[in-house]
Amino acid sequence: MERTFLMLKPDAVQRGLVGQVIARFESKGFKLVGMKLMQVDRALAEEHYAEHRGKAFFEPTVNYIMSSPVVAMVWEGKNVVALAREMMGATNPANANPGSIRGAFGMDISRNVIHGSDSVTSADREISLYFKPNELVEYQKVGQEWLSE
Ligand code: GTP
Ligand code: MG
């Protein structure tokens, strides 16, 4: 089953949005398989955003992600990588559909509430950056037969 890495960014934790955002993924039907509240250090932040090294927003983005705790999560489900990105909305909350997470809860690109892997390959990389294999939990979730055939 496909997995993605989602992270509630420091603004989401500080603004008390953790429960509301997680509720959307639970309600959709995805399965939570890993979660921790953590402080990201510089080495991890720079590794996370390595693809953006050299861009003007790299340093501010790294500093932002380190500025306060984040909630790191792994979610599982059919097509979860692409669907979670749809649910998050555009990178800039100013352009995000108001029904999306960023559209509903954010207003500035530098405080955009949530991170989500942009491909299955990125998901694999990011999951292993943030989680040890034994931190991901295998379990049966009730009601799966009511989500798909
Ligand atoms: P993530 O899920 O956080 O990776 O966002 P994304 O995949 O929608 O965007 P991308 O990977 O291109 O950028 C990573 C993060 O850098 C974004 O979430 C923003 O917080 C920040 N960022 C990207 N582009 C800009 C920009 O043009 N200006 C500023 N200030 N920040 C940016
Ligand atoms: Mg990205």
Short mmCIF file of N, CA and C and ligand atoms in Angstrom, two decimals:
data_model
loop_
_atom_site.label_atom_id
_atom_site.label_comp_id
_atom_site.label_asym_id
_atom_site.label_seq_id
_atom_site.Cartn_x
_atom_site.Cartn_y
_atom_site.Cartn_z
N MET A 1 0.85 -1.21 0.00
CA MET A 1 0.00 0.00 0.00
C MET A 1 0.88 1.25 0.00
N GLU A 2 0.45 2.27 -0.76
CA GLU A 2 1.26 3.49 -0.88
C GLU A 2 1.33 4.27 0.44
N ARG A 3 2.48 4.89 0.67
CA ARG A 3 2.68 5.72 1.87
C ARG A 3 3.19 7.10 1.50
N THR A 4 2.83 8.08 2.32
CA THR A 4 3.39 9.43 2.14
C THR A 4 3.86 9.99 3.46
N PHE A 5 4.75 10.97 3.36
CA PHE A 5 5.23 11.68 4.55
C PHE A 5 4.54 13.03 4.60
N LEU A 6 3.87 13.29 5.72
CA LEU A 6 3.24 14.59 5.93
C LEU A 6 3.81 15.21 7.19
N MET A 7 3.99 16.51 7.18
CA MET A 7 4.51 17.19 8.37
C MET A 7 3.68 18.44 8.64
N LEU A 8 3.18 18.52 9.87
CA LEU A 8 2.51 19.74 10.30
C LEU A 8 3.61 20.69 10.73
N LYS A 9 3.72 21.80 10.05
CA LYS A 9 4.83 22.73 10.23
C LYS A 9 4.65 23.53 11.53
N PRO A 10 5.72 24.26 11.94
CA PRO A 10 5.65 24.98 13.22
C PRO A 10 4.43 25.88 13.39
N ASP A 11 3.99 26.52 12.31
CA ASP A 11 2.81 27.40 12.42
C ASP A 11 1.56 26.61 12.76
N ALA A 12 1.44 25.40 12.22
CA ALA A 12 0.27 24.56 12.52
C ALA A 12 0.24 24.17 13.99
N VAL A 13 1.42 23.83 14.54
CA VAL A 13 1.49 23.46 15.96
C VAL A 13 1.19 24.68 16.82
N GLN A 14 1.85 25.79 16.53
CA GLN A 14 1.68 27.00 17.34
C GLN A 14 0.25 27.55 17.28
N ARG A 15 -0.41 27.38 16.13
CA ARG A 15 -1.76 27.93 15.98
C ARG A 15 -2.85 26.94 16.41
N GLY A 16 -2.43 25.79 16.91
CA GLY A 16 -3.43 24.83 17.40
C GLY A 16 -4.26 24.19 16.31
N LEU A 17 -3.64 23.96 15.14
CA LEU A 17 -4.36 23.39 14.01
C LEU A 17 -4.14 21.88 13.85
N VAL A 18 -3.32 21.31 14.74
CA VAL A 18 -2.92 19.90 14.58
C VAL A 18 -4.13 18.97 14.45
N GLY A 19 -5.06 19.07 15.38
CA GLY A 19 -6.22 18.17 15.39
C GLY A 19 -7.07 18.32 14.14
N GLN A 20 -7.33 19.57 13.76
CA GLN A 20 -8.19 19.83 12.59
C GLN A 20 -7.58 19.28 11.31
N VAL A 21 -6.25 19.42 11.18
CA VAL A 21 -5.62 18.95 9.94
C VAL A 21 -5.59 17.43 9.92
N ILE A 22 -5.21 16.84 11.04
CA ILE A 22 -5.17 15.37 11.10
C ILE A 22 -6.57 14.79 10.83
N ALA A 23 -7.60 15.46 11.36
CA ALA A 23 -8.98 14.98 11.18
C ALA A 23 -9.34 14.83 9.70
N ARG A 24 -8.81 15.71 8.87
CA ARG A 24 -9.13 15.63 7.43
C ARG A 24 -8.61 14.34 6.82
N PHE A 25 -7.37 13.96 7.21
CA PHE A 25 -6.80 12.74 6.64
C PHE A 25 -7.48 11.49 7.22
N GLU A 26 -7.84 11.56 8.50
CA GLU A 26 -8.59 10.44 9.10
C GLU A 26 -9.94 10.29 8.41
N SER A 27 -10.63 11.41 8.24
CA SER A 27 -11.98 11.36 7.65
C SER A 27 -11.94 10.88 6.21
N LYS A 28 -10.89 11.22 5.51
CA LYS A 28 -10.76 10.79 4.11
C LYS A 28 -10.70 9.27 4.03
N GLY A 29 -10.11 8.65 5.05
CA GLY A 29 -10.00 7.20 5.07
C GLY A 29 -8.58 6.69 5.08
N PHE A 30 -7.61 7.61 5.10
CA PHE A 30 -6.22 7.15 5.15
C PHE A 30 -5.89 6.60 6.53
N LYS A 31 -4.83 5.81 6.55
CA LYS A 31 -4.43 5.13 7.79
C LYS A 31 -3.12 5.73 8.30
N LEU A 32 -3.13 6.14 9.56
CA LEU A 32 -1.93 6.70 10.19
C LEU A 32 -1.03 5.54 10.63
N VAL A 33 0.21 5.54 10.16
CA VAL A 33 1.12 4.44 10.54
C VAL A 33 2.35 4.92 11.30
N GLY A 34 2.53 6.25 11.40
CA GLY A 34 3.65 6.78 12.20
C GLY A 34 3.39 8.23 12.53
N MET A 35 3.75 8.64 13.75
CA MET A 35 3.55 10.04 14.12
C MET A 35 4.43 10.41 15.30
N LYS A 36 5.09 11.57 15.20
CA LYS A 36 5.82 12.09 16.38
C LYS A 36 5.92 13.60 16.35
N LEU A 37 5.84 14.17 17.56
CA LEU A 37 6.11 15.60 17.76
C LEU A 37 7.61 15.71 17.95
N MET A 38 8.25 16.57 17.18
CA MET A 38 9.70 16.63 17.25
C MET A 38 10.24 18.01 16.89
N GLN A 39 11.44 18.24 17.33
CA GLN A 39 12.16 19.46 16.97
C GLN A 39 13.13 19.11 15.84
N VAL A 40 13.01 19.78 14.72
CA VAL A 40 13.91 19.52 13.59
C VAL A 40 15.21 20.31 13.79
N ASP A 41 16.36 19.64 13.66
CA ASP A 41 17.64 20.38 13.78
C ASP A 41 18.10 20.82 12.38
N ARG A 42 19.18 21.61 12.35
CA ARG A 42 19.62 22.20 11.08
C ARG A 42 19.99 21.13 10.05
N ALA A 43 20.69 20.09 10.51
CA ALA A 43 21.13 19.05 9.56
C ALA A 43 19.92 18.40 8.87
N LEU A 44 18.89 18.08 9.67
CA LEU A 44 17.69 17.45 9.10
C LEU A 44 16.94 18.43 8.20
N ALA A 45 16.83 19.68 8.64
CA ALA A 45 16.11 20.69 7.85
C ALA A 45 16.79 20.88 6.49
N GLU A 46 18.11 20.95 6.49
CA GLU A 46 18.83 21.17 5.23
C GLU A 46 18.73 19.94 4.32
N GLU A 47 18.72 18.76 4.92
CA GLU A 47 18.55 17.53 4.14
C GLU A 47 17.14 17.46 3.54
N HIS A 48 16.17 17.80 4.37
CA HIS A 48 14.77 17.80 3.91
C HIS A 48 14.61 18.69 2.67
N TYR A 49 15.14 19.90 2.74
CA TYR A 49 14.95 20.87 1.66
C TYR A 49 16.14 20.93 0.69
N ALA A 50 16.93 19.85 0.64
CA ALA A 50 18.15 19.82 -0.19
C ALA A 50 17.90 20.24 -1.64
N GLU A 51 16.74 19.87 -2.19
CA GLU A 51 16.45 20.20 -3.60
C GLU A 51 16.35 21.72 -3.82
N HIS A 52 16.15 22.47 -2.73
CA HIS A 52 15.99 23.92 -2.86
C HIS A 52 17.25 24.70 -2.48
N ARG A 53 18.33 23.98 -2.18
CA ARG A 53 19.59 24.64 -1.82
C ARG A 53 20.00 25.61 -2.93
N GLY A 54 20.40 26.83 -2.54
CA GLY A 54 20.83 27.81 -3.54
C GLY A 54 19.71 28.78 -3.92
N LYS A 55 18.45 28.42 -3.62
CA LYS A 55 17.34 29.33 -3.93
C LYS A 55 17.21 30.37 -2.81
N ALA A 56 16.61 31.50 -3.14
CA ALA A 56 16.51 32.61 -2.18
C ALA A 56 15.73 32.20 -0.92
N PHE A 57 14.75 31.32 -1.09
CA PHE A 57 13.91 30.97 0.07
C PHE A 57 14.47 29.80 0.89
N PHE A 58 15.62 29.24 0.47
CA PHE A 58 16.16 28.06 1.16
C PHE A 58 16.42 28.34 2.64
N GLU A 59 17.22 29.36 2.93
CA GLU A 59 17.61 29.65 4.32
C GLU A 59 16.38 30.02 5.18
N PRO A 60 15.50 30.93 4.72
CA PRO A 60 14.30 31.22 5.52
C PRO A 60 13.43 29.99 5.76
N THR A 61 13.35 29.13 4.75
CA THR A 61 12.50 27.93 4.89
C THR A 61 13.10 26.96 5.90
N VAL A 62 14.42 26.80 5.86
CA VAL A 62 15.12 25.95 6.83
C VAL A 62 14.93 26.51 8.25
N ASN A 63 15.08 27.82 8.38
CA ASN A 63 14.92 28.44 9.71
C ASN A 63 13.49 28.30 10.23
N TYR A 64 12.55 28.44 9.36
CA TYR A 64 11.12 28.32 9.72
C TYR A 64 10.82 26.92 10.25
N ILE A 65 11.33 25.91 9.57
CA ILE A 65 11.01 24.53 9.95
C ILE A 65 11.66 24.15 11.28
N MET A 66 12.74 24.90 11.63
CA MET A 66 13.44 24.65 12.89
C MET A 66 12.92 25.51 14.03
N SER A 67 11.98 26.41 13.74
CA SER A 67 11.65 27.47 14.70
C SER A 67 10.80 27.00 15.87
N SER A 68 10.21 25.84 15.78
CA SER A 68 9.29 25.36 16.81
C SER A 68 8.98 23.90 16.44
N PRO A 69 8.43 23.11 17.36
CA PRO A 69 8.19 21.70 17.02
C PRO A 69 7.27 21.50 15.81
N VAL A 70 7.45 20.35 15.19
CA VAL A 70 6.59 19.93 14.08
C VAL A 70 5.98 18.57 14.42
N VAL A 71 4.94 18.19 13.71
CA VAL A 71 4.39 16.84 13.84
C VAL A 71 4.69 16.09 12.54
N ALA A 72 5.57 15.09 12.65
CA ALA A 72 5.95 14.28 11.49
C ALA A 72 5.05 13.05 11.45
N MET A 73 4.53 12.74 10.26
CA MET A 73 3.57 11.63 10.16
C MET A 73 3.79 10.83 8.88
N VAL A 74 3.44 9.55 8.96
CA VAL A 74 3.37 8.71 7.77
C VAL A 74 1.93 8.21 7.65
N TRP A 75 1.35 8.42 6.47
CA TRP A 75 -0.02 7.99 6.19
C TRP A 75 -0.02 7.01 5.03
N GLU A 76 -0.93 6.08 5.10
CA GLU A 76 -0.99 5.01 4.12
C GLU A 76 -2.38 4.99 3.46
N GLY A 77 -2.42 4.63 2.19
CA GLY A 77 -3.71 4.49 1.51
C GLY A 77 -3.55 4.51 0.01
N LYS A 78 -4.66 4.22 -0.67
CA LYS A 78 -4.66 4.17 -2.13
C LYS A 78 -4.36 5.57 -2.68
N ASN A 79 -3.32 5.69 -3.48
CA ASN A 79 -2.99 6.96 -4.14
C ASN A 79 -2.77 8.11 -3.14
N VAL A 80 -2.27 7.77 -1.95
CA VAL A 80 -2.20 8.76 -0.87
C VAL A 80 -1.24 9.91 -1.18
N VAL A 81 -0.18 9.66 -1.95
CA VAL A 81 0.79 10.74 -2.24
C VAL A 81 0.09 11.88 -2.98
N ALA A 82 -0.55 11.55 -4.09
CA ALA A 82 -1.19 12.57 -4.92
C ALA A 82 -2.43 13.16 -4.24
N LEU A 83 -3.21 12.30 -3.59
CA LEU A 83 -4.44 12.80 -2.95
C LEU A 83 -4.12 13.73 -1.78
N ALA A 84 -3.08 13.42 -1.01
CA ALA A 84 -2.71 14.31 0.10
C ALA A 84 -2.27 15.66 -0.44
N ARG A 85 -1.55 15.67 -1.56
CA ARG A 85 -1.13 16.95 -2.16
C ARG A 85 -2.37 17.75 -2.60
N GLU A 86 -3.37 17.06 -3.16
CA GLU A 86 -4.62 17.73 -3.54
C GLU A 86 -5.30 18.32 -2.30
N MET A 87 -5.32 17.54 -1.23
CA MET A 87 -5.98 18.00 0.00
C MET A 87 -5.23 19.19 0.62
N MET A 88 -3.90 19.23 0.44
CA MET A 88 -3.10 20.34 0.98
C MET A 88 -3.33 21.63 0.21
N GLY A 89 -3.49 21.54 -1.12
CA GLY A 89 -3.66 22.72 -1.95
C GLY A 89 -2.33 23.30 -2.41
N ALA A 90 -2.40 24.39 -3.17
CA ALA A 90 -1.21 25.00 -3.77
C ALA A 90 -0.20 25.42 -2.71
N THR A 91 1.09 25.43 -3.11
CA THR A 91 2.18 25.81 -2.20
C THR A 91 1.90 27.15 -1.53
N ASN A 92 1.44 28.12 -2.32
CA ASN A 92 1.11 29.43 -1.77
C ASN A 92 -0.36 29.45 -1.34
N PRO A 93 -0.61 29.54 -0.04
CA PRO A 93 -2.01 29.52 0.44
C PRO A 93 -2.88 30.61 -0.21
N ALA A 94 -2.23 31.68 -0.66
CA ALA A 94 -2.99 32.76 -1.32
C ALA A 94 -3.63 32.26 -2.61
N ASN A 95 -3.03 31.24 -3.22
CA ASN A 95 -3.56 30.68 -4.47
C ASN A 95 -4.29 29.36 -4.27
N ALA A 96 -4.32 28.88 -3.03
CA ALA A 96 -4.88 27.55 -2.78
C ALA A 96 -6.40 27.61 -2.74
N ASN A 97 -7.01 26.55 -3.24
CA ASN A 97 -8.46 26.43 -3.18
C ASN A 97 -8.90 26.56 -1.71
N PRO A 98 -9.94 27.36 -1.44
CA PRO A 98 -10.35 27.56 -0.04
C PRO A 98 -10.80 26.27 0.66
N GLY A 99 -11.12 25.25 -0.11
CA GLY A 99 -11.49 23.96 0.49
C GLY A 99 -10.29 23.13 0.90
N SER A 100 -9.11 23.54 0.45
CA SER A 100 -7.89 22.78 0.79
C SER A 100 -7.36 23.22 2.15
N ILE A 101 -6.40 22.45 2.67
CA ILE A 101 -5.84 22.77 3.99
C ILE A 101 -5.13 24.13 3.97
N ARG A 102 -4.25 24.32 2.99
CA ARG A 102 -3.55 25.61 2.92
C ARG A 102 -4.52 26.75 2.61
N GLY A 103 -5.52 26.47 1.78
CA GLY A 103 -6.50 27.50 1.44
C GLY A 103 -7.38 27.85 2.63
N ALA A 104 -7.66 26.87 3.47
CA ALA A 104 -8.54 27.12 4.62
C ALA A 104 -7.78 27.74 5.79
N PHE A 105 -6.51 27.35 5.97
CA PHE A 105 -5.82 27.72 7.21
C PHE A 105 -4.63 28.66 7.05
N GLY A 106 -4.22 28.96 5.81
CA GLY A 106 -3.03 29.78 5.65
C GLY A 106 -3.26 31.00 4.79
N MET A 107 -2.28 31.92 4.78
CA MET A 107 -2.38 33.09 3.90
C MET A 107 -1.05 33.50 3.30
N ASP A 108 0.06 32.85 3.68
CA ASP A 108 1.37 33.28 3.20
C ASP A 108 2.22 32.06 2.84
N ILE A 109 2.98 32.16 1.74
CA ILE A 109 3.77 31.02 1.26
C ILE A 109 4.84 30.59 2.27
N SER A 110 5.29 31.51 3.11
CA SER A 110 6.34 31.17 4.07
C SER A 110 5.78 30.60 5.38
N ARG A 111 4.45 30.49 5.45
CA ARG A 111 3.79 29.89 6.64
C ARG A 111 2.63 29.06 6.11
N ASN A 112 2.98 27.96 5.43
CA ASN A 112 1.92 27.25 4.70
C ASN A 112 1.47 25.93 5.35
N VAL A 113 1.62 25.87 6.67
CA VAL A 113 0.90 24.90 7.52
C VAL A 113 1.35 23.44 7.43
N ILE A 114 1.57 22.96 6.22
CA ILE A 114 1.79 21.51 6.06
C ILE A 114 2.77 21.23 4.93
N HIS A 115 3.53 20.17 5.10
CA HIS A 115 4.38 19.63 4.04
C HIS A 115 3.84 18.26 3.64
N GLY A 116 3.93 17.95 2.35
CA GLY A 116 3.59 16.61 1.87
C GLY A 116 4.52 16.19 0.76
N SER A 117 4.93 14.94 0.75
CA SER A 117 5.82 14.42 -0.29
C SER A 117 5.19 14.65 -1.67
N ASP A 118 6.05 15.00 -2.65
CA ASP A 118 5.51 15.31 -3.97
C ASP A 118 5.53 14.12 -4.94
N SER A 119 6.08 12.98 -4.53
CA SER A 119 6.09 11.78 -5.37
C SER A 119 6.34 10.57 -4.47
N VAL A 120 6.14 9.39 -5.02
CA VAL A 120 6.40 8.17 -4.24
C VAL A 120 7.89 8.09 -3.89
N THR A 121 8.75 8.51 -4.82
CA THR A 121 10.19 8.51 -4.56
C THR A 121 10.55 9.47 -3.43
N SER A 122 9.98 10.68 -3.46
CA SER A 122 10.23 11.64 -2.37
C SER A 122 9.69 11.08 -1.05
N ALA A 123 8.55 10.43 -1.11
CA ALA A 123 7.95 9.87 0.11
C ALA A 123 8.90 8.86 0.75
N ASP A 124 9.46 7.97 -0.05
CA ASP A 124 10.39 6.97 0.49
C ASP A 124 11.59 7.66 1.15
N ARG A 125 12.11 8.67 0.47
CA ARG A 125 13.28 9.40 1.00
C ARG A 125 12.94 10.11 2.31
N GLU A 126 11.79 10.80 2.31
CA GLU A 126 11.43 11.59 3.49
C GLU A 126 11.02 10.71 4.67
N ILE A 127 10.34 9.61 4.39
CA ILE A 127 9.97 8.70 5.49
C ILE A 127 11.23 8.19 6.17
N SER A 128 12.24 7.83 5.38
CA SER A 128 13.45 7.29 6.01
C SER A 128 14.30 8.38 6.67
N LEU A 129 14.11 9.64 6.26
CA LEU A 129 14.80 10.74 6.95
C LEU A 129 14.25 10.94 8.35
N TYR A 130 12.94 10.80 8.50
CA TYR A 130 12.27 11.15 9.76
C TYR A 130 11.96 9.95 10.66
N PHE A 131 11.86 8.75 10.08
CA PHE A 131 11.42 7.59 10.88
C PHE A 131 12.36 6.41 10.72
N LYS A 132 12.61 5.74 11.85
CA LYS A 132 13.27 4.43 11.79
C LYS A 132 12.19 3.41 11.44
N PRO A 133 12.59 2.31 10.77
CA PRO A 133 11.57 1.32 10.38
C PRO A 133 10.69 0.88 11.55
N ASN A 134 11.28 0.70 12.74
CA ASN A 134 10.48 0.21 13.88
C ASN A 134 9.57 1.28 14.49
N GLU A 135 9.62 2.50 13.95
CA GLU A 135 8.69 3.54 14.42
C GLU A 135 7.41 3.56 13.58
N LEU A 136 7.36 2.75 12.53
CA LEU A 136 6.15 2.64 11.71
C LEU A 136 5.39 1.40 12.16
N VAL A 137 4.10 1.59 12.39
CA VAL A 137 3.32 0.55 13.06
C VAL A 137 2.45 -0.22 12.06
N GLU A 138 2.48 -1.52 12.16
CA GLU A 138 1.61 -2.37 11.33
C GLU A 138 0.39 -2.74 12.14
N TYR A 139 -0.79 -2.47 11.65
CA TYR A 139 -2.01 -2.87 12.36
C TYR A 139 -3.18 -2.91 11.40
N GLN A 140 -4.21 -3.62 11.79
CA GLN A 140 -5.45 -3.70 11.01
C GLN A 140 -6.36 -2.58 11.48
N LYS A 141 -6.94 -1.85 10.55
CA LYS A 141 -7.86 -0.78 10.92
C LYS A 141 -9.28 -1.22 10.57
N VAL A 142 -10.21 -1.00 11.48
CA VAL A 142 -11.58 -1.42 11.21
C VAL A 142 -12.19 -0.59 10.08
N GLY A 143 -13.14 -1.20 9.36
CA GLY A 143 -13.93 -0.46 8.37
C GLY A 143 -13.28 -0.30 7.02
N GLN A 144 -12.14 -0.95 6.79
CA GLN A 144 -11.48 -0.81 5.48
C GLN A 144 -12.40 -1.26 4.35
N GLU A 145 -13.28 -2.26 4.64
CA GLU A 145 -14.17 -2.79 3.59
C GLU A 145 -15.24 -1.76 3.19
N TRP A 146 -15.39 -0.69 3.98
CA TRP A 146 -16.36 0.34 3.66
C TRP A 146 -15.72 1.49 2.87
N LEU A 147 -14.41 1.38 2.61
CA LEU A 147 -13.70 2.43 1.87
C LEU A 147 -13.51 2.09 0.41
N SER A 148 -13.29 0.80 0.14
CA SER A 148 -13.13 0.38 -1.26
C SER A 148 -13.41 -1.12 -1.35
N GLU A 149 -13.65 -1.56 -2.57
CA GLU A 149 -13.97 -2.98 -2.78
C GLU A 149 -12.75 -3.84 -2.59
P1 GTP B 1 6.32 21.36 0.71
O1 GTP B 1 5.21 20.36 0.85
O2 GTP B 1 6.55 22.18 1.95
O3 GTP B 1 7.59 20.76 0.13
O4 GTP B 1 5.79 22.43 -0.33
P2 GTP B 1 5.65 22.28 -1.89
O5 GTP B 1 6.11 20.95 -2.38
O6 GTP B 1 4.26 22.69 -2.23
O7 GTP B 1 6.65 23.41 -2.38
P3 GTP B 1 8.21 23.33 -2.67
O8 GTP B 1 8.75 21.98 -2.37
O9 GTP B 1 8.44 23.90 -4.02
O10 GTP B 1 8.79 24.36 -1.60
C1 GTP B 1 9.09 23.95 -0.28
C2 GTP B 1 8.70 25.05 0.69
O11 GTP B 1 9.54 26.19 0.46
C3 GTP B 1 7.28 25.56 0.52
O12 GTP B 1 6.35 24.83 1.28
C4 GTP B 1 7.38 26.99 1.02
O13 GTP B 1 7.26 27.04 2.44
C5 GTP B 1 8.79 27.38 0.61
N1 GTP B 1 8.76 28.08 -0.67
C6 GTP B 1 8.66 27.55 -1.91
N2 GTP B 1 8.68 28.49 -2.85
C7 GTP B 1 8.81 29.67 -2.19
C8 GTP B 1 8.89 31.02 -2.59
O14 GTP B 1 8.87 31.35 -3.78
N3 GTP B 1 9.03 31.96 -1.59
C9 GTP B 1 9.07 31.62 -0.27
N4 GTP B 1 9.19 32.58 0.64
N5 GTP B 1 8.98 30.35 0.15
C10 GTP B 1 8.85 29.40 -0.79
MG MG B 2 7.98 20.14 -1.82
#
